[in-house]
PDB file of C-alpha atoms in Angstrom:
ATOM      1  CA  MET A   1      -5.164  -9.255  13.623  1.00 96.00           C
ATOM      2  CA  ARG A   2      -6.763  -9.587  10.195  1.00 98.00           C
ATOM      3  CA  ARG A   3      -6.120 -12.219   7.571  1.00 98.00           C
ATOM      4  CA  LEU A   4      -5.146 -10.877   4.159  1.00 98.00           C
ATOM      5  CA  GLY A   5      -7.609 -12.488   1.765  1.00 97.00           C
ATOM      6  CA  THR A   6      -6.930 -16.205   1.404  1.00 97.00           C
ATOM      7  CA  THR A   7      -3.202 -15.866   2.169  1.00 98.00           C
ATOM      8  CA  ASP A   8      -1.603 -16.880   5.451  1.00 98.00           C
ATOM      9  CA  ILE A   9      -0.517 -13.292   6.116  1.00 98.00           C
ATOM     10  CA  THR A  10      -2.123 -11.624   9.112  1.00 98.00           C
ATOM     11  CA  THR A  11      -1.766  -7.970  10.039  1.00 98.00           C
ATOM     12  CA  PRO A  12      -3.100  -5.378  12.455  1.00 98.00           C
ATOM     13  CA  PRO A  13      -5.419  -2.845  10.773  1.00 98.00           C
ATOM     14  CA  MET A  14      -2.400  -1.011   9.299  1.00 98.00           C
ATOM     15  CA  VAL A  15       0.404  -1.916   6.912  1.00 98.00           C
ATOM     16  CA  PHE A  16       3.501   0.254   7.238  1.00 98.00           C
ATOM     17  CA  GLY A  17       4.243   2.203   4.049  1.00 98.00           C
ATOM     18  CA  GLY A  18       7.929   2.115   3.205  1.00 98.00           C
ATOM     19  CA  ASN A  19       7.814   4.730   0.443  1.00 96.00           C
ATOM     20  CA  VAL A  20       9.370   7.264   2.829  1.00 96.00           C
ATOM     21  CA  PHE A  21      12.471   5.185   3.582  1.00 98.00           C
ATOM     22  CA  GLY A  22      15.494   6.859   2.023  1.00 96.00           C
ATOM     23  CA  TRP A  23      13.383   9.835   1.005  1.00 95.00           C
ATOM     24  CA  THR A  24      11.748  11.842   3.791  1.00 95.00           C
ATOM     25  CA  ALA A  25      13.085   9.433   6.419  1.00 97.00           C
ATOM     26  CA  ASP A  26      16.830   8.832   6.335  1.00 97.00           C
ATOM     27  CA  ARG A  27      18.472   5.498   7.130  1.00 97.00           C
ATOM     28  CA  GLU A  28      18.673   5.825  10.904  1.00 97.00           C
ATOM     29  CA  ARG A  29      15.182   7.269  11.245  1.00 98.00           C
ATOM     30  CA  SER A  30      13.833   4.508   9.024  1.00 98.00           C
ATOM     31  CA  PHE A  31      15.469   1.942  11.308  1.00 98.00           C
ATOM     32  CA  ALA A  32      13.866   3.570  14.352  1.00 98.00           C
ATOM     33  CA  LEU A  33      10.458   3.536  12.666  1.00 98.00           C
ATOM     34  CA  LEU A  34      10.761  -0.130  11.735  1.00 98.00           C
ATOM     35  CA  ASP A  35      11.819  -0.957  15.314  1.00 98.00           C
ATOM     36  CA  ARG A  36       8.781   0.836  16.706  1.00 98.00           C
ATOM     37  CA  PHE A  37       6.398  -0.791  14.232  1.00 98.00           C
ATOM     38  CA  ALA A  38       7.711  -4.270  15.042  1.00 98.00           C
ATOM     39  CA  ASP A  39       7.606  -3.547  18.789  1.00 98.00           C
ATOM     40  CA  ALA A  40       3.910  -2.671  18.478  1.00 98.00           C
ATOM     41  CA  GLY A  41       3.073  -5.953  16.766  1.00 98.00           C
ATOM     42  CA  GLY A  42       3.135  -4.777  13.160  1.00 98.00           C
ATOM     43  CA  THR A  43       3.710  -7.605  10.717  1.00 98.00           C
ATOM     44  CA  LEU A  44       3.810  -6.263   7.138  1.00 98.00           C
ATOM     45  CA  VAL A  45       5.785  -3.450   5.499  1.00 98.00           C
ATOM     46  CA  ASP A  46       4.980  -2.339   1.945  1.00 98.00           C
ATOM     47  CA  THR A  47       7.566  -1.075  -0.517  1.00 98.00           C
ATOM     48  CA  ALA A  48       8.388  -1.152  -4.258  1.00 98.00           C
ATOM     49  CA  ASP A  49      11.450  -1.253  -6.474  1.00 98.00           C
ATOM     50  CA  VAL A  50      10.544   2.206  -7.796  1.00 97.00           C
ATOM     51  CA  TYR A  51      10.868   3.836  -4.337  1.00 97.00           C
ATOM     52  CA  SER A  52      12.401   6.436  -4.440  1.00 94.00           C
ATOM     53  CA  SER A  53      13.520   6.930  -8.028  1.00 94.00           C
ATOM     54  CA  TRP A  54      11.851  10.350  -8.177  1.00 93.00           C
ATOM     55  CA  VAL A  55      14.453  11.836  -5.825  1.00 94.00           C
ATOM     56  CA  PRO A  56      17.410  13.471  -7.639  1.00 95.00           C
ATOM     57  CA  GLY A  57      20.353  11.090  -7.575  1.00 95.00           C
ATOM     58  CA  HIS A  58      18.259   8.030  -6.729  1.00 96.00           C
ATOM     59  CA  GLN A  59      17.852   5.047  -9.026  1.00 95.00           C
ATOM     60  CA  GLY A  60      15.031   3.187  -7.286  1.00 96.00           C
ATOM     61  CA  GLY A  61      15.395   0.402  -4.762  1.00 97.00           C
ATOM     62  CA  GLU A  62      16.485   2.730  -1.958  1.00 98.00           C
ATOM     63  CA  SER A  63      13.535   1.775   0.240  1.00 98.00           C
ATOM     64  CA  GLU A  64      14.073  -1.954  -0.300  1.00 98.00           C
ATOM     65  CA  ALA A  65      17.769  -1.588   0.535  1.00 98.00           C
ATOM     66  CA  ILE A  66      17.012   0.154   3.829  1.00 98.00           C
ATOM     67  CA  ILE A  67      14.489  -2.526   4.790  1.00 98.00           C
ATOM     68  CA  GLY A  68      17.082  -5.162   3.916  1.00 98.00           C
ATOM     69  CA  GLU A  69      19.711  -3.457   6.073  1.00 98.00           C
ATOM     70  CA  TRP A  70      17.259  -3.267   8.966  1.00 98.00           C
ATOM     71  CA  LEU A  71      16.335  -6.943   8.665  1.00 98.00           C
ATOM     72  CA  LYS A  72      20.014  -7.917   8.718  1.00 98.00           C
ATOM     73  CA  ARG A  73      21.095  -5.548  11.477  1.00 97.00           C
ATOM     74  CA  SER A  74      18.125  -6.107  13.775  1.00 97.00           C
ATOM     75  CA  GLY A  75      17.753  -9.840  13.271  1.00 97.00           C
ATOM     76  CA  ARG A  76      14.009  -9.271  13.478  1.00 96.00           C
ATOM     77  CA  LYS A  77      11.295 -10.455  11.132  1.00 94.00           C
ATOM     78  CA  LEU A  78       8.726  -8.417   9.288  1.00 97.00           C
ATOM     79  CA  GLN A  79       6.885  -9.724   6.255  1.00 98.00           C
ATOM     80  CA  VAL A  80       7.616  -7.675   3.154  1.00 98.00           C
ATOM     81  CA  ALA A  81       5.343  -6.700   0.279  1.00 98.00           C
ATOM     82  CA  THR A  82       7.081  -5.190  -2.717  1.00 98.00           C
ATOM     83  CA  LYS A  83       6.122  -4.319  -6.275  1.00 98.00           C
ATOM     84  CA  MET A  84       7.552  -4.301  -9.791  1.00 98.00           C
ATOM     85  CA  GLY A  85       6.530  -2.894 -13.148  1.00 96.00           C
ATOM     86  CA  MET A  86       6.910   0.844 -12.617  1.00 95.00           C
ATOM     87  CA  LEU A  87      10.685   1.260 -12.359  1.00 91.00           C
ATOM     88  CA  SER A  88      11.621   0.507 -15.951  1.00 74.00           C
ATOM     89  CA  SER A  89      12.066   3.505 -18.232  1.00 70.00           C
ATOM     90  CA  ASP A  90      10.691   1.284 -20.989  1.00 71.00           C
ATOM     91  CA  ASN A  91       6.962   1.334 -20.334  1.00 78.00           C
ATOM     92  CA  HIS A  92       6.259  -1.114 -23.159  1.00 89.00           C
ATOM     93  CA  ALA A  93       5.479  -4.646 -21.898  1.00 94.00           C
ATOM     94  CA  ARG A  94       6.260  -3.652 -18.319  1.00 96.00           C
ATOM     95  CA  LEU A  95       5.200  -7.130 -17.108  1.00 97.00           C
ATOM     96  CA  ALA A  96       7.091  -9.101 -19.732  1.00 97.00           C
ATOM     97  CA  PRO A  97       8.321 -12.407 -18.233  1.00 98.00           C
ATOM     98  CA  HIS A  98      12.014 -11.497 -18.403  1.00 97.00           C
ATOM     99  CA  LYS A  99      11.338  -8.166 -16.669  1.00 96.00           C
ATOM    100  CA  ILE A 100       9.422  -9.927 -13.887  1.00 97.00           C
ATOM    101  CA  ALA A 101      12.282 -12.386 -13.337  1.00 98.00           C
ATOM    102  CA  GLU A 102      14.956  -9.672 -13.366  1.00 97.00           C
ATOM    103  CA  ALA A 103      13.020  -7.326 -11.103  1.00 97.00           C
ATOM    104  CA  CYS A 104      12.342 -10.071  -8.561  1.00 98.00           C
ATOM    105  CA  ASP A 105      16.001 -11.066  -8.344  1.00 98.00           C
ATOM    106  CA  ALA A 106      17.019  -7.415  -7.910  1.00 98.00           C
ATOM    107  CA  SER A 107      14.479  -6.931  -5.092  1.00 98.00           C
ATOM    108  CA  LEU A 108      15.619 -10.119  -3.367  1.00 98.00           C
ATOM    109  CA  ARG A 109      19.218  -8.867  -3.417  1.00 98.00           C
ATOM    110  CA  ARG A 110      18.314  -5.491  -1.986  1.00 98.00           C
ATOM    111  CA  LEU A 111      16.063  -6.985   0.691  1.00 98.00           C
ATOM    112  CA  GLY A 112      18.607  -9.664   1.546  1.00 98.00           C
ATOM    113  CA  VAL A 113      15.917 -12.349   1.749  1.00 98.00           C
ATOM    114  CA  GLU A 114      15.295 -15.610  -0.063  1.00 98.00           C
ATOM    115  CA  THR A 115      11.547 -15.133  -0.438  1.00 98.00           C
ATOM    116  CA  ILE A 116       9.270 -12.131  -0.952  1.00 98.00           C
ATOM    117  CA  ASP A 117       6.110 -12.614   1.100  1.00 98.00           C
ATOM    118  CA  LEU A 118       3.823 -10.620  -1.200  1.00 99.00           C
ATOM    119  CA  TYR A 119       4.790  -9.567  -4.729  1.00 98.00           C
ATOM    120  CA  PHE A 120       2.675  -7.066  -6.666  1.00 98.00           C
ATOM    121  CA  ALA A 121       2.316  -6.163 -10.287  1.00 98.00           C
ATOM    122  CA  HIS A 122       2.560  -2.418  -9.673  1.00 98.00           C
ATOM    123  CA  LEU A 123       0.719  -1.479 -12.867  1.00 96.00           C
ATOM    124  CA  ASP A 124      -1.210  -3.426 -15.469  1.00 97.00           C
ATOM    125  CA  ASP A 125       0.360  -4.311 -18.817  1.00 96.00           C
ATOM    126  CA  ALA A 126      -1.870  -4.416 -21.892  1.00 95.00           C
ATOM    127  CA  ASP A 127       1.075  -5.394 -24.112  1.00 95.00           C
ATOM    128  CA  THR A 128       1.733  -8.805 -22.537  1.00 97.00           C
ATOM    129  CA  PRO A 129      -0.899 -11.585 -22.492  1.00 98.00           C
ATOM    130  CA  GLN A 130      -2.108 -12.173 -18.958  1.00 98.00           C
ATOM    131  CA  GLU A 131      -1.369 -15.882 -19.164  1.00 98.00           C
ATOM    132  CA  GLU A 132       2.296 -15.037 -19.825  1.00 98.00           C
ATOM    133  CA  VAL A 133       2.381 -12.627 -16.907  1.00 98.00           C
ATOM    134  CA  LEU A 134       0.825 -15.101 -14.476  1.00 98.00           C
ATOM    135  CA  ALA A 135       3.024 -17.947 -15.721  1.00 98.00           C
ATOM    136  CA  ALA A 136       6.106 -15.798 -15.071  1.00 98.00           C
ATOM    137  CA  PHE A 137       4.927 -15.032 -11.555  1.00 98.00           C
ATOM    138  CA  GLY A 138       4.162 -18.739 -11.139  1.00 98.00           C
ATOM    139  CA  LYS A 139       7.793 -19.603 -11.891  1.00 98.00           C
ATOM    140  CA  LEU A 140       8.855 -17.322  -9.053  1.00 98.00           C
ATOM    141  CA  ILE A 141       6.481 -19.109  -6.687  1.00 98.00           C
ATOM    142  CA  ASP A 142       7.712 -22.512  -7.836  1.00 98.00           C
ATOM    143  CA  ALA A 143      11.303 -21.390  -7.261  1.00 98.00           C
ATOM    144  CA  GLY A 144      10.494 -20.285  -3.714  1.00 98.00           C
ATOM    145  CA  LYS A 145      11.231 -16.648  -4.498  1.00 99.00           C
ATOM    146  CA  VAL A 146       7.658 -15.410  -3.919  1.00 98.00           C
ATOM    147  CA  ARG A 147       4.895 -16.645  -1.631  1.00 98.00           C
ATOM    148  CA  HIS A 148       1.785 -14.682  -2.678  1.00 98.00           C
ATOM    149  CA  LEU A 149       0.792 -12.406  -5.566  1.00 98.00           C
ATOM    150  CA  GLY A 150      -1.009  -9.084  -5.655  1.00 98.00           C
ATOM    151  CA  ALA A 151      -2.164  -6.546  -8.231  1.00 98.00           C
ATOM    152  CA  SER A 152      -2.055  -2.775  -7.873  1.00 98.00           C
ATOM    153  CA  ASN A 153      -3.887  -0.126  -9.906  1.00 97.00           C
ATOM    154  CA  PHE A 154      -5.747  -2.618 -12.124  1.00 98.00           C
ATOM    155  CA  THR A 155      -9.175  -1.810 -13.500  1.00 98.00           C
ATOM    156  CA  ALA A 156     -12.009  -4.085 -12.423  1.00 98.00           C
ATOM    157  CA  ALA A 157     -12.217  -5.592 -15.904  1.00 98.00           C
ATOM    158  CA  ARG A 158      -8.526  -6.415 -16.024  1.00 98.00           C
ATOM    159  CA  LEU A 159      -8.454  -7.827 -12.511  1.00 98.00           C
ATOM    160  CA  LYS A 160     -11.466 -10.015 -13.319  1.00 98.00           C
ATOM    161  CA  SER A 161      -9.819 -11.123 -16.546  1.00 98.00           C
ATOM    162  CA  ALA A 162      -6.649 -12.095 -14.683  1.00 98.00           C
ATOM    163  CA  LEU A 163      -8.674 -14.163 -12.213  1.00 98.00           C
ATOM    164  CA  ASP A 164     -10.497 -15.892 -15.058  1.00 98.00           C
ATOM    165  CA  VAL A 165      -7.243 -16.655 -16.907  1.00 98.00           C
ATOM    166  CA  ALA A 166      -5.679 -18.054 -13.736  1.00 98.00           C
ATOM    167  CA  THR A 167      -8.654 -20.355 -13.169  1.00 98.00           C
ATOM    168  CA  ARG A 168      -8.809 -21.434 -16.810  1.00 98.00           C
ATOM    169  CA  ASP A 169      -5.098 -22.208 -17.154  1.00 98.00           C
ATOM    170  CA  GLY A 170      -4.313 -23.389 -13.630  1.00 98.00           C
ATOM    171  CA  LEU A 171      -2.065 -20.393 -12.963  1.00 98.00           C
ATOM    172  CA  PRO A 172      -1.509 -18.445  -9.724  1.00 98.00           C
ATOM    173  CA  HIS A 173      -4.169 -15.949  -8.705  1.00 98.00           C
ATOM    174  CA  TYR A 174      -3.801 -12.411  -7.450  1.00 98.00           C
ATOM    175  CA  HIS A 175      -4.886 -12.736  -3.818  1.00 98.00           C
ATOM    176  CA  VAL A 176      -4.358  -9.100  -2.799  1.00 98.00           C
ATOM    177  CA  PHE A 177      -5.347  -5.803  -4.400  1.00 98.00           C
ATOM    178  CA  GLN A 178      -3.717  -2.437  -3.732  1.00 98.00           C
ATOM    179  CA  PRO A 179      -5.733   0.580  -4.956  1.00 98.00           C
ATOM    180  CA  GLU A 180      -5.552   4.259  -4.116  1.00 97.00           C
ATOM    181  CA  TYR A 181      -8.364   4.704  -1.638  1.00 98.00           C
ATOM    182  CA  ASN A 182      -9.153   7.085   1.201  1.00 96.00           C
ATOM    183  CA  LEU A 183     -11.926   9.372   2.438  1.00 96.00           C
ATOM    184  CA  LEU A 184     -11.088  11.845  -0.311  1.00 94.00           C
ATOM    185  CA  ILE A 185     -10.296   9.567  -3.279  1.00 93.00           C
ATOM    186  CA  ARG A 186     -12.925   6.866  -3.635  1.00 94.00           C
ATOM    187  CA  THR A 187     -13.208   5.955  -7.327  1.00 93.00           C
ATOM    188  CA  GLY A 188     -10.097   3.751  -7.347  1.00 93.00           C
ATOM    189  CA  TYR A 189     -11.859   1.109  -5.278  1.00 98.00           C
ATOM    190  CA  GLU A 190     -15.560   1.630  -4.650  1.00 98.00           C
ATOM    191  CA  GLY A 191     -17.929   0.031  -7.138  1.00 97.00           C
ATOM    192  CA  GLU A 192     -16.853  -2.806  -9.411  1.00 98.00           C
ATOM    193  CA  ARG A 193     -13.419  -3.318  -7.894  1.00 98.00           C
ATOM    194  CA  GLN A 194     -14.804  -3.475  -4.380  1.00 98.00           C
ATOM    195  CA  ASP A 195     -17.534  -5.902  -5.432  1.00 98.00           C
ATOM    196  CA  LEU A 196     -14.956  -8.099  -7.147  1.00 98.00           C
ATOM    197  CA  CYS A 197     -12.648  -8.169  -4.135  1.00 98.00           C
ATOM    198  CA  VAL A 198     -15.471  -8.977  -1.725  1.00 98.00           C
ATOM    199  CA  THR A 199     -16.846 -11.723  -3.986  1.00 98.00           C
ATOM    200  CA  HIS A 200     -13.468 -13.408  -4.487  1.00 98.00           C
ATOM    201  CA  ASN A 201     -12.124 -12.764  -0.961  1.00 98.00           C
ATOM    202  CA  ILE A 202      -9.238 -10.700  -2.278  1.00 98.00           C
ATOM    203  CA  GLY A 203      -7.489  -8.860   0.526  1.00 98.00           C
ATOM    204  CA  VAL A 204      -7.335  -5.091   0.008  1.00 98.00           C
ATOM    205  CA  VAL A 205      -4.502  -2.882   1.280  1.00 98.00           C
ATOM    206  CA  PRO A 206      -5.207   0.670   0.046  1.00 98.00           C
ATOM    207  CA  TYR A 207      -2.348   3.104  -0.454  1.00 97.00           C
ATOM    208  CA  PHE A 208      -2.423   6.844   0.329  1.00 94.00           C
ATOM    209  CA  GLY A 209      -4.693   6.051   3.280  1.00 94.00           C
ATOM    210  CA  LEU A 210      -4.039   9.535   4.655  1.00 94.00           C
ATOM    211  CA  ALA A 211      -4.238  11.210   1.219  1.00 91.00           C
ATOM    212  CA  SER A 212      -0.531  12.132   1.296  1.00 85.00           C
ATOM    213  CA  GLY A 213      -0.905  13.532   4.812  1.00 87.00           C
ATOM    214  CA  PHE A 214      -3.865  15.778   4.064  1.00 90.00           C
ATOM    215  CA  LEU A 215      -6.263  13.749   6.233  1.00 94.00           C
ATOM    216  CA  SER A 216      -4.003  14.239   9.245  1.00 93.00           C
ATOM    217  CA  GLY A 217      -5.582  17.693   9.415  1.00 91.00           C
ATOM    218  CA  LYS A 218      -2.362  19.675   9.472  1.00 86.00           C
ATOM    219  CA  TYR A 219      -3.016  21.268   6.078  1.00 79.00           C
ATOM    220  CA  ARG A 220      -6.051  23.544   6.291  1.00 77.00           C
ATOM    221  CA  SER A 221      -5.037  26.089   3.673  1.00 69.00           C
ATOM    222  CA  THR A 222      -2.418  26.629   1.013  1.00 66.00           C
ATOM    223  CA  ALA A 223      -0.455  28.652   3.572  1.00 66.00           C
ATOM    224  CA  ASP A 224      -0.024  25.512   5.696  1.00 66.00           C
ATOM    225  CA  ILE A 225       1.633  23.554   2.895  1.00 65.00           C
ATOM    226  CA  GLY A 226       4.949  25.380   2.775  1.00 67.00           C
ATOM    227  CA  ASN A 227       7.654  23.114   1.367  1.00 66.00           C
ATOM    228  CA  ALA A 228       5.843  19.849   2.055  1.00 68.00           C
ATOM    229  CA  ALA A 229       7.247  16.979  -0.022  1.00 62.00           C
ATOM    230  CA  ARG A 230       3.779  16.234  -1.390  1.00 66.00           C
ATOM    231  CA  ALA A 231       2.586  19.804  -1.860  1.00 72.00           C
ATOM    232  CA  GLY A 232       1.013  19.061  -5.235  1.00 72.00           C
ATOM    233  CA  ARG A 233      -1.201  16.305  -3.872  1.00 75.00           C
ATOM    234  CA  ILE A 234      -2.178  18.364  -0.841  1.00 76.00           C
ATOM    235  CA  ASN A 235      -3.220  21.283  -3.045  1.00 74.00           C
ATOM    236  CA  GLN A 236      -5.254  18.828  -5.095  1.00 76.00           C
ATOM    237  CA  ALA A 237      -6.949  17.555  -1.933  1.00 79.00           C
ATOM    238  CA  ILE A 238      -8.022  21.059  -0.965  1.00 73.00           C
ATOM    239  CA  GLY A 239      -9.376  21.607  -4.472  1.00 72.00           C
ATOM    240  CA  LEU A 240     -11.366  18.368  -4.336  1.00 71.00           C
ATOM    241  CA  GLY A 241     -13.381  19.555  -1.344  1.00 76.00           C
ATOM    242  CA  GLY A 242     -11.121  18.115   1.292  1.00 89.00           C
ATOM    243  CA  LEU A 243     -11.894  20.819   3.831  1.00 89.00           C
ATOM    244  CA  LYS A 244     -15.494  19.576   4.062  1.00 92.00           C
ATOM    245  CA  ILE A 245     -14.194  16.128   4.934  1.00 94.00           C
ATOM    246  CA  LEU A 246     -11.867  17.584   7.568  1.00 96.00           C
ATOM    247  CA  GLU A 247     -14.846  19.336   9.167  1.00 96.00           C
ATOM    248  CA  ALA A 248     -16.699  16.017   9.453  1.00 97.00           C
ATOM    249  CA  MET A 249     -13.570  14.383  10.857  1.00 98.00           C
ATOM    250  CA  ASP A 250     -13.194  17.184  13.398  1.00 97.00           C
ATOM    251  CA  THR A 251     -16.678  16.401  14.708  1.00 98.00           C
ATOM    252  CA  VAL A 252     -15.870  12.695  15.064  1.00 98.00           C
ATOM    253  CA  ALA A 253     -12.582  13.587  16.750  1.00 98.00           C
ATOM    254  CA  ALA A 254     -14.470  15.657  19.319  1.00 98.00           C
ATOM    255  CA  GLU A 255     -16.784  12.698  19.960  1.00 98.00           C
ATOM    256  CA  THR A 256     -14.088  10.035  20.245  1.00 98.00           C
ATOM    257  CA  GLY A 257     -10.937  11.829  21.365  1.00 98.00           C
ATOM    258  CA  ALA A 258      -9.138  10.227  18.419  1.00 98.00           C
ATOM    259  CA  SER A 259      -6.769  12.050  16.078  1.00 98.00           C
ATOM    260  CA  LEU A 260      -7.776  12.723  12.490  1.00 98.00           C
ATOM    261  CA  SER A 261      -5.170  10.265  11.229  1.00 98.00           C
ATOM    262  CA  GLN A 262      -6.626   7.554  13.439  1.00 98.00           C
ATOM    263  CA  ILE A 263     -10.127   8.350  12.212  1.00 98.00           C
ATOM    264  CA  ALA A 264      -9.088   8.264   8.543  1.00 98.00           C
ATOM    265  CA  LEU A 265      -7.542   4.806   8.913  1.00 98.00           C
ATOM    266  CA  ALA A 266     -10.385   3.469  11.067  1.00 98.00           C
ATOM    267  CA  TRP A 267     -12.881   4.507   8.381  1.00 98.00           C
ATOM    268  CA  LEU A 268     -10.818   2.705   5.744  1.00 98.00           C
ATOM    269  CA  ALA A 269     -10.420  -0.428   7.848  1.00 98.00           C
ATOM    270  CA  ALA A 270     -14.210  -0.589   8.261  1.00 98.00           C
ATOM    271  CA  GLN A 271     -14.961  -0.583   4.518  1.00 98.00           C
ATOM    272  CA  PRO A 272     -16.101  -3.866   2.915  1.00 98.00           C
ATOM    273  CA  GLY A 273     -13.194  -5.880   1.566  1.00 98.00           C
ATOM    274  CA  VAL A 274     -10.472  -3.760   3.150  1.00 98.00           C
ATOM    275  CA  THR A 275      -8.022  -5.713   5.292  1.00 98.00           C
ATOM    276  CA  ALA A 276      -5.672  -2.938   6.325  1.00 98.00           C
ATOM    277  CA  PRO A 277      -4.791   0.483   4.913  1.00 98.00           C
ATOM    278  CA  ILE A 278      -1.180   1.371   4.164  1.00 97.00           C
ATOM    279  CA  ALA A 279       0.123   4.413   6.032  1.00 96.00           C
ATOM    280  CA  SER A 280       3.593   5.877   6.347  1.00 96.00           C
ATOM    281  CA  ALA A 281       5.209   8.045   9.012  1.00 96.00           C
ATOM    282  CA  THR A 282       8.397  10.049   9.125  1.00 95.00           C
ATOM    283  CA  SER A 283       8.720  10.323  12.915  1.00 97.00           C
ATOM    284  CA  THR A 284       8.152   7.950  15.802  1.00 97.00           C
ATOM    285  CA  ALA A 285       5.600  10.400  17.203  1.00 97.00           C
ATOM    286  CA  GLN A 286       3.543  10.131  14.010  1.00 96.00           C
ATOM    287  CA  LEU A 287       3.860   6.356  14.021  1.00 98.00           C
ATOM    288  CA  ASP A 288       2.869   6.125  17.682  1.00 98.00           C
ATOM    289  CA  ASP A 289      -0.283   8.082  16.887  1.00 98.00           C
ATOM    290  CA  LEU A 290      -1.175   5.685  14.084  1.00 98.00           C
ATOM    291  CA  ILE A 291      -0.489   2.646  16.246  1.00 98.00           C
ATOM    292  CA  ALA A 292      -2.658   4.047  19.042  1.00 98.00           C
ATOM    293  CA  GLY A 293      -5.564   4.044  16.601  1.00 98.00           C
ATOM    294  CA  TRP A 294      -5.435   0.322  15.825  1.00 98.00           C
ATOM    295  CA  ASP A 295      -8.101  -0.335  18.445  1.00 97.00           C
ATOM    296  CA  LEU A 296     -10.369   2.527  17.349  1.00 98.00           C
ATOM    297  CA  THR A 297     -13.844   1.411  16.267  1.00 97.00           C
ATOM    298  CA  LEU A 298     -16.207   4.026  14.883  1.00 98.00           C
ATOM    299  CA  SER A 299     -19.959   3.719  15.188  1.00 98.00           C
ATOM    300  CA  ARG A 300     -22.073   3.039  12.131  1.00 98.00           C
ATOM    301  CA  GLU A 301     -23.502   6.552  12.379  1.00 98.00           C
ATOM    302  CA  GLN A 302     -20.016   8.066  12.488  1.00 98.00           C
ATOM    303  CA  LEU A 303     -18.868   5.965   9.529  1.00 98.00           C
ATOM    304  CA  ASP A 304     -21.912   6.990   7.518  1.00 98.00           C
ATOM    305  CA  ARG A 305     -21.396  10.646   8.353  1.00 97.00           C
ATOM    306  CA  LEU A 306     -17.775  10.509   7.191  1.00 97.00           C
ATOM    307  CA  THR A 307     -18.762   8.679   4.019  1.00 97.00           C
ATOM    308  CA  ALA A 308     -21.412  11.298   3.204  1.00 96.00           C
ATOM    309  CA  ALA A 309     -18.906  14.144   3.683  1.00 94.00           C
ATOM    310  CA  GLY A 310     -16.851  12.851   0.791  1.00 83.00           C
ATOM    311  CA  VAL A 311     -19.683  12.586  -1.690  1.00 76.00           C
TER     312      VAL A 311
END
């Protein structure tokens, strides 16, 4: 178990990604996946109010609603991280105080809970002063609606600015950061953002830990993609030199007996500042494979070799 920054949230080296719930995993399959994750000792599921508004006929909030149904039906407890700021069609002042308050109440209703364990600003907002944003989040904490705050997709400068404003004005801090980060996509975290998170003990939970499934190794050519839900991202991965990374992963797999998905997440979990990568699954077999990798520890030489393959 790993502690998430300075919060009281602890998690195995994987957070379950709920973006698939109500999209590529229907209600009953989502319930089965959540059961399996909880059975294995998983503690934190990640979602957002925008999931899955991109599906024809969906409005957003479908993932949260399924998690809420599961919590009620199962009577079990998982901590929930959700996000706001991307659902609104009005992209101006996406973190305006009234939008934060409204979005939080809507998420609480869908989840059927009184308190959100970890609440993220999904995107930055240059239109609203950061002190107003943090004060609005602070009201949610004071009301018992939110326990901890996180930021997703912020630049290093804006994350640092938010920390400085919080310290200056006695406002809540962002204690968790959620960037896009994996063996293939590195610029969203490495460098200034990583240094900032390590220095301030900000827990990091990267999304797209498997690069939209590409790092599972099942897509070796455009012919393998077929009608995959994330075909565009997988094609992009191949174009970014992903096959070279898969070759390095294949070598480590031969040495360890681990699957490529397990290796991808173990590499992430070993990076400075990272608490636990987010990964999703659409079948219990996929989830079982990910869970089986929680104990995988790669050698320094193997980690370095994988890192070099992506440069």
